[in-house]
mmCIF file of C-alpha atoms in Angstrom:
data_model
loop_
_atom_site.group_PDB
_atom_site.id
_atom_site.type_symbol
_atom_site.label_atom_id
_atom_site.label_comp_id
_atom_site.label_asym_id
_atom_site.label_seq_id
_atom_site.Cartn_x
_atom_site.Cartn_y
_atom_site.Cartn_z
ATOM 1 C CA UNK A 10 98.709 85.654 47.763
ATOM 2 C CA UNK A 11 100.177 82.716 49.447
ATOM 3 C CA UNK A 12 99.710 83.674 53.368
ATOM 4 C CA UNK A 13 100.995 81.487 56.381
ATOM 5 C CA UNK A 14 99.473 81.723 59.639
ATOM 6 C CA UNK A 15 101.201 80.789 62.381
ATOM 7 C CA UNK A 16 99.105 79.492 65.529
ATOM 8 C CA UNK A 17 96.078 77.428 65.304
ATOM 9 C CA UNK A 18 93.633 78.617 68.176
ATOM 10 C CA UNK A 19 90.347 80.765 67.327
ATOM 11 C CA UNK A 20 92.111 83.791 65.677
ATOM 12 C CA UNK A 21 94.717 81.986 63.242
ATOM 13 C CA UNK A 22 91.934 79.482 62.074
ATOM 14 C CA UNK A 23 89.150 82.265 61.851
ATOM 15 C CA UNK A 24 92.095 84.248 59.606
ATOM 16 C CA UNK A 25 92.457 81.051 57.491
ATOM 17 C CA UNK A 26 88.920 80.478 57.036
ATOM 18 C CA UNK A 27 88.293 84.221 56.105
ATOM 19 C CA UNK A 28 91.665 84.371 53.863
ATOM 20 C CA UNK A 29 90.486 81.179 52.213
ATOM 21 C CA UNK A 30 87.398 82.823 51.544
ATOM 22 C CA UNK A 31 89.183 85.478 49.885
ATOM 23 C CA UNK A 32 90.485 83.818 47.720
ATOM 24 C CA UNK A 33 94.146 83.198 48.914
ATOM 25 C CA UNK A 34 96.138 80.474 49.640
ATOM 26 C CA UNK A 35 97.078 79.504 52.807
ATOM 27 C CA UNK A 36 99.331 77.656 55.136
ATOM 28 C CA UNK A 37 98.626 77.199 58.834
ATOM 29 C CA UNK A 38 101.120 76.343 61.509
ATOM 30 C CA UNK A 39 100.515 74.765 65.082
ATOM 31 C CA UNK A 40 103.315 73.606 67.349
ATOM 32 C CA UNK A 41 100.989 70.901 68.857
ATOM 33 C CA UNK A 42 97.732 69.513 67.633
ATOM 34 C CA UNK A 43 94.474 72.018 66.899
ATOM 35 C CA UNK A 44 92.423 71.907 70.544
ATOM 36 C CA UNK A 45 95.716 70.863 72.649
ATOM 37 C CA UNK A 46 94.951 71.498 76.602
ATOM 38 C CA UNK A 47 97.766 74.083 77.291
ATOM 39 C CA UNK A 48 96.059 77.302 74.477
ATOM 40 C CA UNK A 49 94.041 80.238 75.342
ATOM 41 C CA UNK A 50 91.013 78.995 72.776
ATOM 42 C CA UNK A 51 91.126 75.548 74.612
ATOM 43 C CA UNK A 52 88.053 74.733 76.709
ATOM 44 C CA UNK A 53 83.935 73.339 76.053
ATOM 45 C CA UNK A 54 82.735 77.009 76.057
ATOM 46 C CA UNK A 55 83.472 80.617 75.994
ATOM 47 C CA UNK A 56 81.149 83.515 76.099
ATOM 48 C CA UNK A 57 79.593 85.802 74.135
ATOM 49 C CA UNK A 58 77.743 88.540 75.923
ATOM 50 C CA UNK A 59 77.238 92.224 75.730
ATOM 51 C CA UNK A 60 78.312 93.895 78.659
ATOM 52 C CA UNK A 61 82.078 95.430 78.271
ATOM 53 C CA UNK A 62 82.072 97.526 81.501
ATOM 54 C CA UNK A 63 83.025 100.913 80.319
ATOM 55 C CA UNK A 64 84.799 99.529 76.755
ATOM 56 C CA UNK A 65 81.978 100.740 74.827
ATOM 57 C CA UNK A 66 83.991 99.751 71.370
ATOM 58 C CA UNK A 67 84.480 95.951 72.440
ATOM 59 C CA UNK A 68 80.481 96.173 73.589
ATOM 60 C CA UNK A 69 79.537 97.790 69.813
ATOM 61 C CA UNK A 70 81.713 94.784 67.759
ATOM 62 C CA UNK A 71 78.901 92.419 69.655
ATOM 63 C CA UNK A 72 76.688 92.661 66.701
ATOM 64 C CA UNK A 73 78.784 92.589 63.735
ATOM 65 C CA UNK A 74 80.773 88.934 65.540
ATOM 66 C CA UNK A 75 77.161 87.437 66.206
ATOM 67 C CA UNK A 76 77.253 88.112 62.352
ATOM 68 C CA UNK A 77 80.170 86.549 61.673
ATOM 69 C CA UNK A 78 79.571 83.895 63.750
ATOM 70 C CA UNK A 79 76.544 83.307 61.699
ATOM 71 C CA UNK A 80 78.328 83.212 58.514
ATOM 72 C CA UNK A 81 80.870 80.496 59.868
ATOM 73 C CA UNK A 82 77.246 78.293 61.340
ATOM 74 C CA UNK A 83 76.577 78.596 57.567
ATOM 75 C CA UNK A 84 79.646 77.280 56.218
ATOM 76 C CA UNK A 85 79.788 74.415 58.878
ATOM 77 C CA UNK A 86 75.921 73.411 58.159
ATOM 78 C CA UNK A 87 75.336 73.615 61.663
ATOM 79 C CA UNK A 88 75.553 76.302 65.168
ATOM 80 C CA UNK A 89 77.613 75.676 67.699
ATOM 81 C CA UNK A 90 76.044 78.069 70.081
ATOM 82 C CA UNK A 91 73.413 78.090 72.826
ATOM 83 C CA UNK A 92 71.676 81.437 74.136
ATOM 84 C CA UNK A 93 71.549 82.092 77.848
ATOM 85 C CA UNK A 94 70.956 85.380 78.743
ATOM 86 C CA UNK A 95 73.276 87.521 80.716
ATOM 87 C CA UNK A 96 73.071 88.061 84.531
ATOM 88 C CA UNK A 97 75.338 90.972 85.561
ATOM 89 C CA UNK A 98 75.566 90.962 89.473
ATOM 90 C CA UNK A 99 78.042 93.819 91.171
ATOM 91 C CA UNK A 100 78.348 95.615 94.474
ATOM 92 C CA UNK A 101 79.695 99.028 94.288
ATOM 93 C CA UNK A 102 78.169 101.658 92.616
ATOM 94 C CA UNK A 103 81.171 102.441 90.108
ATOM 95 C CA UNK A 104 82.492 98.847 89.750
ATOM 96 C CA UNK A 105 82.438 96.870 86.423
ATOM 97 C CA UNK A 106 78.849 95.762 86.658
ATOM 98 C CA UNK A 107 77.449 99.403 87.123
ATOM 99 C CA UNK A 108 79.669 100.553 84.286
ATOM 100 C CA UNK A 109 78.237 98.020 82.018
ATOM 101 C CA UNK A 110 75.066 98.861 82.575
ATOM 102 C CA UNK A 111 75.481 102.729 82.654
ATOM 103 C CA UNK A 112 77.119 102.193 78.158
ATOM 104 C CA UNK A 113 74.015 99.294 77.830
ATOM 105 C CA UNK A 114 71.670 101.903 78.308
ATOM 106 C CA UNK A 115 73.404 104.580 76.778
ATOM 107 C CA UNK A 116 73.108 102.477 73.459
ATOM 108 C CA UNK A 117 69.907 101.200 73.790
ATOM 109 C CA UNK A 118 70.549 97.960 74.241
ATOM 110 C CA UNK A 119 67.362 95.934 76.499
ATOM 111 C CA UNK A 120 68.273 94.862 80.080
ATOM 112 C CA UNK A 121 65.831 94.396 82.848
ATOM 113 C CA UNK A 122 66.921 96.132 86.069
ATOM 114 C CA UNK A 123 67.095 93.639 89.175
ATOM 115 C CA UNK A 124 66.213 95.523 92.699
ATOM 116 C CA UNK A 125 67.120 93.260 95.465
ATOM 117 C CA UNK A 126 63.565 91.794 96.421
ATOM 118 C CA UNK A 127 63.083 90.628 92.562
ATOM 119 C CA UNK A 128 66.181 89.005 92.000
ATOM 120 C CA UNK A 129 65.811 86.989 95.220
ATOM 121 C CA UNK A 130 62.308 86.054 93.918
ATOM 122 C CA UNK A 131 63.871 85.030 90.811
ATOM 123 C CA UNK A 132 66.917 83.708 91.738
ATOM 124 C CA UNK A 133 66.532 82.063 94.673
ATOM 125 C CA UNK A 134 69.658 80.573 94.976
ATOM 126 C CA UNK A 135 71.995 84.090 94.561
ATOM 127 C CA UNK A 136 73.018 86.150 98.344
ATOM 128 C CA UNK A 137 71.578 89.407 96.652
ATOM 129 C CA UNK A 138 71.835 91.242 100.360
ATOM 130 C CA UNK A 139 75.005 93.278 99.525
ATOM 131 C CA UNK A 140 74.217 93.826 95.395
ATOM 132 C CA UNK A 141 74.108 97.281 94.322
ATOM 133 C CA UNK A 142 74.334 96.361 90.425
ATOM 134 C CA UNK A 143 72.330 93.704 88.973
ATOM 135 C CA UNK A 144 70.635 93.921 85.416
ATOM 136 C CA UNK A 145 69.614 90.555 83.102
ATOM 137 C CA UNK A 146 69.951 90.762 78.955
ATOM 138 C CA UNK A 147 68.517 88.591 77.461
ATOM 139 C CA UNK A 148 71.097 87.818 74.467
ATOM 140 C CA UNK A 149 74.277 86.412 75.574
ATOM 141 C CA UNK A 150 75.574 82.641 75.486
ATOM 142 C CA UNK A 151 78.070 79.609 74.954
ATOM 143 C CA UNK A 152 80.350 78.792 72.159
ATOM 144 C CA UNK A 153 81.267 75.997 72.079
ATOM 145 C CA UNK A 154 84.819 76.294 71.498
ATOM 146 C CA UNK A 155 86.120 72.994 71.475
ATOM 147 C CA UNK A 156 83.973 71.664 68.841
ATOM 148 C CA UNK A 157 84.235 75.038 66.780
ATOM 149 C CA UNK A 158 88.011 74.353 66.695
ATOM 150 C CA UNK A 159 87.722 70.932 65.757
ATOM 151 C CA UNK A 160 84.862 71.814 62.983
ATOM 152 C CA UNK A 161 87.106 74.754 61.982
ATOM 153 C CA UNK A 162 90.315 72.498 61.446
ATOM 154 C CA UNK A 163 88.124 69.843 59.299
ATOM 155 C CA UNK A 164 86.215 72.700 56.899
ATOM 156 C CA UNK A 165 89.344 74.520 56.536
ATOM 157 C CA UNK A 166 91.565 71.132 55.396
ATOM 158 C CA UNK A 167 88.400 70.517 52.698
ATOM 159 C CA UNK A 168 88.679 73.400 51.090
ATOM 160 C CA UNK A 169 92.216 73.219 50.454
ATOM 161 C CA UNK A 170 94.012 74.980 53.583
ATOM 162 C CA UNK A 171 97.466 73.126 53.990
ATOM 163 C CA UNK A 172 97.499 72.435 58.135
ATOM 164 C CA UNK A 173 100.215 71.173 59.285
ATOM 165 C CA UNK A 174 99.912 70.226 63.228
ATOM 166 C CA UNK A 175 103.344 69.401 65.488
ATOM 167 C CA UNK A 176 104.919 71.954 63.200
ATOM 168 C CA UNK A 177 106.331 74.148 65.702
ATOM 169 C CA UNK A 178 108.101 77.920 64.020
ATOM 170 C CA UNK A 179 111.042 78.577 65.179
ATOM 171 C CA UNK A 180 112.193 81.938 63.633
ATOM 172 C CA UNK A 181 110.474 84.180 61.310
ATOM 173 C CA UNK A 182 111.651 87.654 59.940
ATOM 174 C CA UNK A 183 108.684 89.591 59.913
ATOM 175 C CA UNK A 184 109.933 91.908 56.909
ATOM 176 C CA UNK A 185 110.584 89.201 54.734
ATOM 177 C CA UNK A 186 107.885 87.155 55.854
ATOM 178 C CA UNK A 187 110.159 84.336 55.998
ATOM 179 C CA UNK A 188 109.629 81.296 58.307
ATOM 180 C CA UNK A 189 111.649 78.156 59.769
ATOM 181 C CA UNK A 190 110.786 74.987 61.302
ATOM 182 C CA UNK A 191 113.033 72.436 62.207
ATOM 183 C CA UNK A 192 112.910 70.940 58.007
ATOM 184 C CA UNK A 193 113.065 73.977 55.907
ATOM 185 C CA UNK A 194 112.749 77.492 55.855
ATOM 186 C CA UNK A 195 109.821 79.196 53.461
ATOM 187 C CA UNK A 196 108.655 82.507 52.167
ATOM 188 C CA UNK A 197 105.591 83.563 51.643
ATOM 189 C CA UNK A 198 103.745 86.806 50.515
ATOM 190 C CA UNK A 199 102.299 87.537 54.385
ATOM 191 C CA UNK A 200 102.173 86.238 57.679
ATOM 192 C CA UNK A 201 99.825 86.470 60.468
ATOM 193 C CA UNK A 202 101.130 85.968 63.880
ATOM 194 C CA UNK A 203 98.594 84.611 66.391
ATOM 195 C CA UNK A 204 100.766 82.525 68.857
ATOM 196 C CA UNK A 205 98.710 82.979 72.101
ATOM 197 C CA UNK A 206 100.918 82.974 74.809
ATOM 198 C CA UNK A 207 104.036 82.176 73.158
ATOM 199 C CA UNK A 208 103.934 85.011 71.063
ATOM 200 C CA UNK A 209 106.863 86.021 73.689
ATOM 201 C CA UNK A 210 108.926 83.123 72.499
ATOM 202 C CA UNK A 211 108.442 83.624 68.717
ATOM 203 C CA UNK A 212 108.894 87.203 68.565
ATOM 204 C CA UNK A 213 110.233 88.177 72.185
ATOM 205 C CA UNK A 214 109.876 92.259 71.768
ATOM 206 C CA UNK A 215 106.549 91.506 72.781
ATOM 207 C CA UNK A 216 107.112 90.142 75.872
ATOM 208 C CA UNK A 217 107.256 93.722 76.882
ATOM 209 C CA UNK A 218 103.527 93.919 75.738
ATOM 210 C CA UNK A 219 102.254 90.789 76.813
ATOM 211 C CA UNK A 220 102.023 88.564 80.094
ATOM 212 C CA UNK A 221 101.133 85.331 79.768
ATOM 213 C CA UNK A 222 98.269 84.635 82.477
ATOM 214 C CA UNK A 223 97.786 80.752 83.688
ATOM 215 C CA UNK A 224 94.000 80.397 84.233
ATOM 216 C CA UNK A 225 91.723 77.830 86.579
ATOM 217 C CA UNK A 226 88.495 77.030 85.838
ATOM 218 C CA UNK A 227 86.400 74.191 87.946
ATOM 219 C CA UNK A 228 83.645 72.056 86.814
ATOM 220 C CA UNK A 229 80.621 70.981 88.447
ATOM 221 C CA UNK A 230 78.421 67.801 87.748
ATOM 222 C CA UNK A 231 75.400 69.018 90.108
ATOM 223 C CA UNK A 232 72.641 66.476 91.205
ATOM 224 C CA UNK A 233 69.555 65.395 89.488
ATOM 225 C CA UNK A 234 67.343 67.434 91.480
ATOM 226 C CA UNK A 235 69.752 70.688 90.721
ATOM 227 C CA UNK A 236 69.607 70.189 87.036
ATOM 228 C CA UNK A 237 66.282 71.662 85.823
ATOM 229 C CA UNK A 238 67.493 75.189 87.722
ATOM 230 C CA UNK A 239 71.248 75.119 86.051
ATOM 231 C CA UNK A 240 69.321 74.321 82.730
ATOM 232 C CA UNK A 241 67.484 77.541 82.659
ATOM 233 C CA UNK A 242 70.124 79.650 84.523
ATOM 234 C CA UNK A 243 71.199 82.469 82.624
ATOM 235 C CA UNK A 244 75.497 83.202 82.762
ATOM 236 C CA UNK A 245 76.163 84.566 85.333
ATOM 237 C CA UNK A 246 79.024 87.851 85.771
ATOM 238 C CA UNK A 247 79.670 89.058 89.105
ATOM 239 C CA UNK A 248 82.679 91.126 88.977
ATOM 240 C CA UNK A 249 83.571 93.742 91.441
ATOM 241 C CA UNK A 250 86.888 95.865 91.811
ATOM 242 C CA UNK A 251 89.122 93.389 93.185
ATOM 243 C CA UNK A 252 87.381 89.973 92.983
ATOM 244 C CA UNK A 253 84.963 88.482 90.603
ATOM 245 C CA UNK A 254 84.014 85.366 88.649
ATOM 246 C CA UNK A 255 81.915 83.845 85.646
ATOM 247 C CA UNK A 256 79.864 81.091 86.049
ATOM 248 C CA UNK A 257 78.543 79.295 82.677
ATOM 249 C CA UNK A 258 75.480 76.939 82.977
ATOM 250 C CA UNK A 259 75.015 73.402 81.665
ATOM 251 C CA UNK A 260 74.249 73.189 78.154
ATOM 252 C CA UNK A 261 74.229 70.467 75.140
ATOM 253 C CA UNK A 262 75.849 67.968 77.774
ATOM 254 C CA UNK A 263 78.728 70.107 78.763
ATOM 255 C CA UNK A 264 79.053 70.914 82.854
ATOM 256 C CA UNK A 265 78.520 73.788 84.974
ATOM 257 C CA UNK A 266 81.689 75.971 85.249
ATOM 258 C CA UNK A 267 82.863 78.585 87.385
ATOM 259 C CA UNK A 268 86.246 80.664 86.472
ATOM 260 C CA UNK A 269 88.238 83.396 88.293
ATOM 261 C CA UNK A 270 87.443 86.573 86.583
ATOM 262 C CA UNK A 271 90.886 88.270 87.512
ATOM 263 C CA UNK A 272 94.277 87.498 86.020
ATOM 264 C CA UNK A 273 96.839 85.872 87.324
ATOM 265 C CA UNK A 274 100.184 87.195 85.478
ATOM 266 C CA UNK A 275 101.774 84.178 86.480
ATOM 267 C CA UNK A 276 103.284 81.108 84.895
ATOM 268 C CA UNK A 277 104.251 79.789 80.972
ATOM 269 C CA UNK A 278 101.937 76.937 78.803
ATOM 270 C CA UNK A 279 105.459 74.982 79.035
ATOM 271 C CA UNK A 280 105.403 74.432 82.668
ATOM 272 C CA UNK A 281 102.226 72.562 82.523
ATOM 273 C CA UNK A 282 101.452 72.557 86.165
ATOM 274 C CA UNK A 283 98.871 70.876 88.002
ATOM 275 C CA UNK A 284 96.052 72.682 89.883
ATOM 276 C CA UNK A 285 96.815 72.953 93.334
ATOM 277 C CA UNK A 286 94.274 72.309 95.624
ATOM 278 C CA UNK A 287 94.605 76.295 97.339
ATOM 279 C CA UNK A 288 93.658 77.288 93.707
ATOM 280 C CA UNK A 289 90.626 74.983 93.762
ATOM 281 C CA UNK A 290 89.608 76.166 97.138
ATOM 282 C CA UNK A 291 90.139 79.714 96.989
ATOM 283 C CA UNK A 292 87.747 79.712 94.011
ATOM 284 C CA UNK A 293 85.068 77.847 95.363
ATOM 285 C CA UNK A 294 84.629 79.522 98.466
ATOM 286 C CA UNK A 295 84.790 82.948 96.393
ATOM 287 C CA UNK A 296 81.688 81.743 94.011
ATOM 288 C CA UNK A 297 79.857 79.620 97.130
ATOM 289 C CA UNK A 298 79.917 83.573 98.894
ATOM 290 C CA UNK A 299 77.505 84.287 96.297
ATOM 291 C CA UNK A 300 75.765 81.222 94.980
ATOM 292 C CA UNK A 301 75.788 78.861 98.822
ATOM 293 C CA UNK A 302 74.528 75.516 96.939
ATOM 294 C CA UNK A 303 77.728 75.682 94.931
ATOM 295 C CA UNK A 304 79.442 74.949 97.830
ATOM 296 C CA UNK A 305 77.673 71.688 98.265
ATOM 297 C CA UNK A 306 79.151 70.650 94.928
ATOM 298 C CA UNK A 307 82.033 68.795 94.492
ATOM 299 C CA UNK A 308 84.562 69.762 92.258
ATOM 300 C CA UNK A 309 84.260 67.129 89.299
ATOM 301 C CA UNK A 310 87.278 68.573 87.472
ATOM 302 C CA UNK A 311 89.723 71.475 87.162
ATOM 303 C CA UNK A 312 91.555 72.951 84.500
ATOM 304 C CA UNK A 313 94.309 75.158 83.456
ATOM 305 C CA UNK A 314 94.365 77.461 79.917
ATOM 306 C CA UNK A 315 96.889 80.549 79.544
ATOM 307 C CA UNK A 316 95.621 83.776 78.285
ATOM 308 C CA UNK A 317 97.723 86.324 77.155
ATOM 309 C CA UNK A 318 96.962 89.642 78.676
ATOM 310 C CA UNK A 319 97.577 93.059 77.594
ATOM 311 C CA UNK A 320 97.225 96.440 79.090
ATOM 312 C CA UNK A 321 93.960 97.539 79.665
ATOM 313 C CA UNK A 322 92.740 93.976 78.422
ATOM 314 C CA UNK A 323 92.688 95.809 74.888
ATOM 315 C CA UNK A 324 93.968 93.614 71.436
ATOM 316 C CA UNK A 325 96.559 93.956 69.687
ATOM 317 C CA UNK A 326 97.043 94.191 65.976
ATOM 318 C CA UNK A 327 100.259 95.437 64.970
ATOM 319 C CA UNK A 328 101.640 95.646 61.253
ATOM 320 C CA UNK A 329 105.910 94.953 61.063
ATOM 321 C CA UNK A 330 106.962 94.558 57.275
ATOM 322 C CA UNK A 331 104.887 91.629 56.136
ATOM 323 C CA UNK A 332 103.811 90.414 59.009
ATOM 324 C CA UNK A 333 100.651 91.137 61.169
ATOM 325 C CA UNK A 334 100.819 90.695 64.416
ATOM 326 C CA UNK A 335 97.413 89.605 66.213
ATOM 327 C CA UNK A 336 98.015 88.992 70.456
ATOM 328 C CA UNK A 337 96.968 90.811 73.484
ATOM 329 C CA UNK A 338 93.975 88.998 73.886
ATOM 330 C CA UNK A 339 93.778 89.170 77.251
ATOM 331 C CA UNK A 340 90.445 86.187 78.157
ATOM 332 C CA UNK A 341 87.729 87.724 75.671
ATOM 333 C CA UNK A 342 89.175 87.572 72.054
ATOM 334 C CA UNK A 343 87.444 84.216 71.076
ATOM 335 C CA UNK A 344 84.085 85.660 70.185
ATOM 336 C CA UNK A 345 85.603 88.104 68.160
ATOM 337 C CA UNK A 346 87.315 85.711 66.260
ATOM 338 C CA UNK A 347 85.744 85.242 63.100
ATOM 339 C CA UNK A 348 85.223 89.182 62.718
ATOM 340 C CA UNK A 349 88.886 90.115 63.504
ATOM 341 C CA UNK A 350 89.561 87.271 60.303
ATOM 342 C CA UNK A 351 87.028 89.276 58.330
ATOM 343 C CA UNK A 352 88.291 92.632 59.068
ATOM 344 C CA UNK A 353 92.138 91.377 58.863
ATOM 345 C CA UNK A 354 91.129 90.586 55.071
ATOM 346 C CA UNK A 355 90.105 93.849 54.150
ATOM 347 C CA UNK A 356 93.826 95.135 55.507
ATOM 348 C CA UNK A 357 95.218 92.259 53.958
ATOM 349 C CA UNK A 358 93.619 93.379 50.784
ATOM 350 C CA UNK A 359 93.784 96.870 50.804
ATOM 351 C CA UNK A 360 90.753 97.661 51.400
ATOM 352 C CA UNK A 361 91.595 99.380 54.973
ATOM 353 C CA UNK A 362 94.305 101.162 56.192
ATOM 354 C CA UNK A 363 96.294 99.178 58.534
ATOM 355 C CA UNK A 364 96.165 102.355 60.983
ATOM 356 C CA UNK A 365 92.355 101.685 60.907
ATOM 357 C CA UNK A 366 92.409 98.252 61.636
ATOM 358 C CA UNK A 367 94.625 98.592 64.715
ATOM 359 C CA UNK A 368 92.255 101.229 66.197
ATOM 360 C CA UNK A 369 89.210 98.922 66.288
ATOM 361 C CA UNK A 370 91.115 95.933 67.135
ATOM 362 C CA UNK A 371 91.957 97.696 70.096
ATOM 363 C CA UNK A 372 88.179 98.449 71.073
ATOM 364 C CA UNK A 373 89.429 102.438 70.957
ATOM 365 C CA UNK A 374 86.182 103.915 68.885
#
């Protein structure tokens, strides 16, 4: 079949590259160039990591997407990943943090448990006085999503993908799977819908089901004498009820960053604005409560990406004539990426029924 994709973050290009794979043809369209500073995939690094709080489904697809993962390192030639380990800190006894730990064990999955004495000792650095919750894996790390997106756009156009960048879509009738840009309108056999946050504009009955979510995220070039304790610092989650952040440790040259866990439910990827300096200070004193020395850092940079969040944080795959429909998701979707492509094959295909692939796209298993 000849199938066009339509947005060119991780999930359309990990649909092309699985589709390809398949053996169909395919067409992929971006509005702006592959890696552009306003989508939800942009950034150095996203996570991978176990704990999923009480979404035991999204925790058990960990596995099978470090396999898929693999099998994309395989057709680049190289891995764009680096393990860290995962440091889960929390401070109520039913937040996020115990949660995660409570389905961890339940699985069998390793963790060590932290009491307060050891992970001072350890982690000398953290105010552990007030943590109730705090466990390390030790799987967990960075993808580095920047340079996946940029590998991903080069294998795809070698073997034969048609990508065609600053090709914004303006309609498309999802029965028909027909498509039109500003040129031409064209038909194809499917589509696959994975517009990020302007899934709203392209289709706007999803706006319903969808917020768009502006994002901040600061970077931090610490001092010499700081590095060698970054460069063996695991990620770090501390997420509580109301309040929370991630902070991701140096690695392969990129900087240490610190993001606000929570969304915001505000703004569009068209307004573009700058970060205001309230943003930037709200979030440092919120991580420096925790980790002090961050506070001594100054911010090197700040930046802005737009997730698109649904309810419960849970993906969305939804099936309208001959269109699929991936969105919804909601921060965490890019390392599922290349599994969501494989699986979205097999429906494509006929190889699973489309009610099946909805239910585990949603994490509801």
């Amino acid at each position: 079949m000849h199938i066009a994709v339509i947005g060119g973050g991780i999930m359309g290009l990990s649909a092309a590259f699985a589709l390809q794979e398949a053996g169909h043809t395919v067409t992929l369209y971006e509005q702006y160039t592959i890696g552009h500073n306003r989508a939800s995939s942009h950034d150095a690094h996203r996570l991978i990591r176990y704990p999923y709080g009480s979404m035991t489904g999204y925790m058990q697809m960990i596995a099978p997407a470090y396999a898929a993962w693999d099998n994309l390192w395989q057709a680049l030639g190289k891995s764009l990943y680096a393990p860290t380990g995962t440091l889960v800190l929390g401070n109520c006894a039913d937040d996020w943090a115990a949660a995660s730990q409570h389905a961890l064990q339940a699985f069998n999955h390793p963790l060590e448990d932290l009491d307060q004495p050891t992970l001072k000792a350890r982690y000398p650095f953290l105010i552990a006085d007030a943590t109730n919750t705090a466990f390390l894996q030790p799987s967990g790390g960075l993808l580095f999503a920047q340079q996946i997106l940029i590998a991903l756009k080069t294998l795809l156009a070698e073997r034969g993908v048609t990508m065609l960048e600053e090709a914004p879509v303006t309609h498309l009738d999802v029965g028909k799977a027909t498509l039109g840009t500003s040129h031409q309108t064209y038909t194809f056999d499917r589509c696959i819908v994975t517009a990020g946050p302007w899934v709203g504009t392209l289709l706007p009955r999803f706006s319903q089901q969808v917020t768009p979510s502006r994002q901040v995220t600061l970077f931090f070039d610490p001092p010499a004498s700081d590095r060698p304790l970054w460069s063996t610092c695991p990620m770090i989650l501390d997420i509580d009820h109301d309040s929370g952040f991630y902070l991701v440790p140096p690695r392969a040259g990129t900087m240490l960053k610190i993001g606000d866990h929570r969304f915001s439910k505000t703004g569009h990827p068209e307004a573009d604005l700058p970060v205001q300096s309230s943003e930037i200070e709200a979030m440092h004193r919120a991580a420096a409560r925790r980790i002090p020395l961050l506070a001594q850092y100054p911010v090197h940079r700040s930046a802005v990406c737009y997730y698109t969040v649904a309810d419960e944080e849970r993906f969305i795959a939804h099936c309208e004539g001959k269109t699929w429909i991936l969105t919804g998701f909601s921060g965490h979707g890019f390392k599922f990426g290349p599994l969501i492509g494989q699986r979205l094959v097999q429906v494509v295909d006929g190889h699973t029924a489309p009610s099946v692939f909805t239910t585990w796209v949603s994490g509801n298993f």
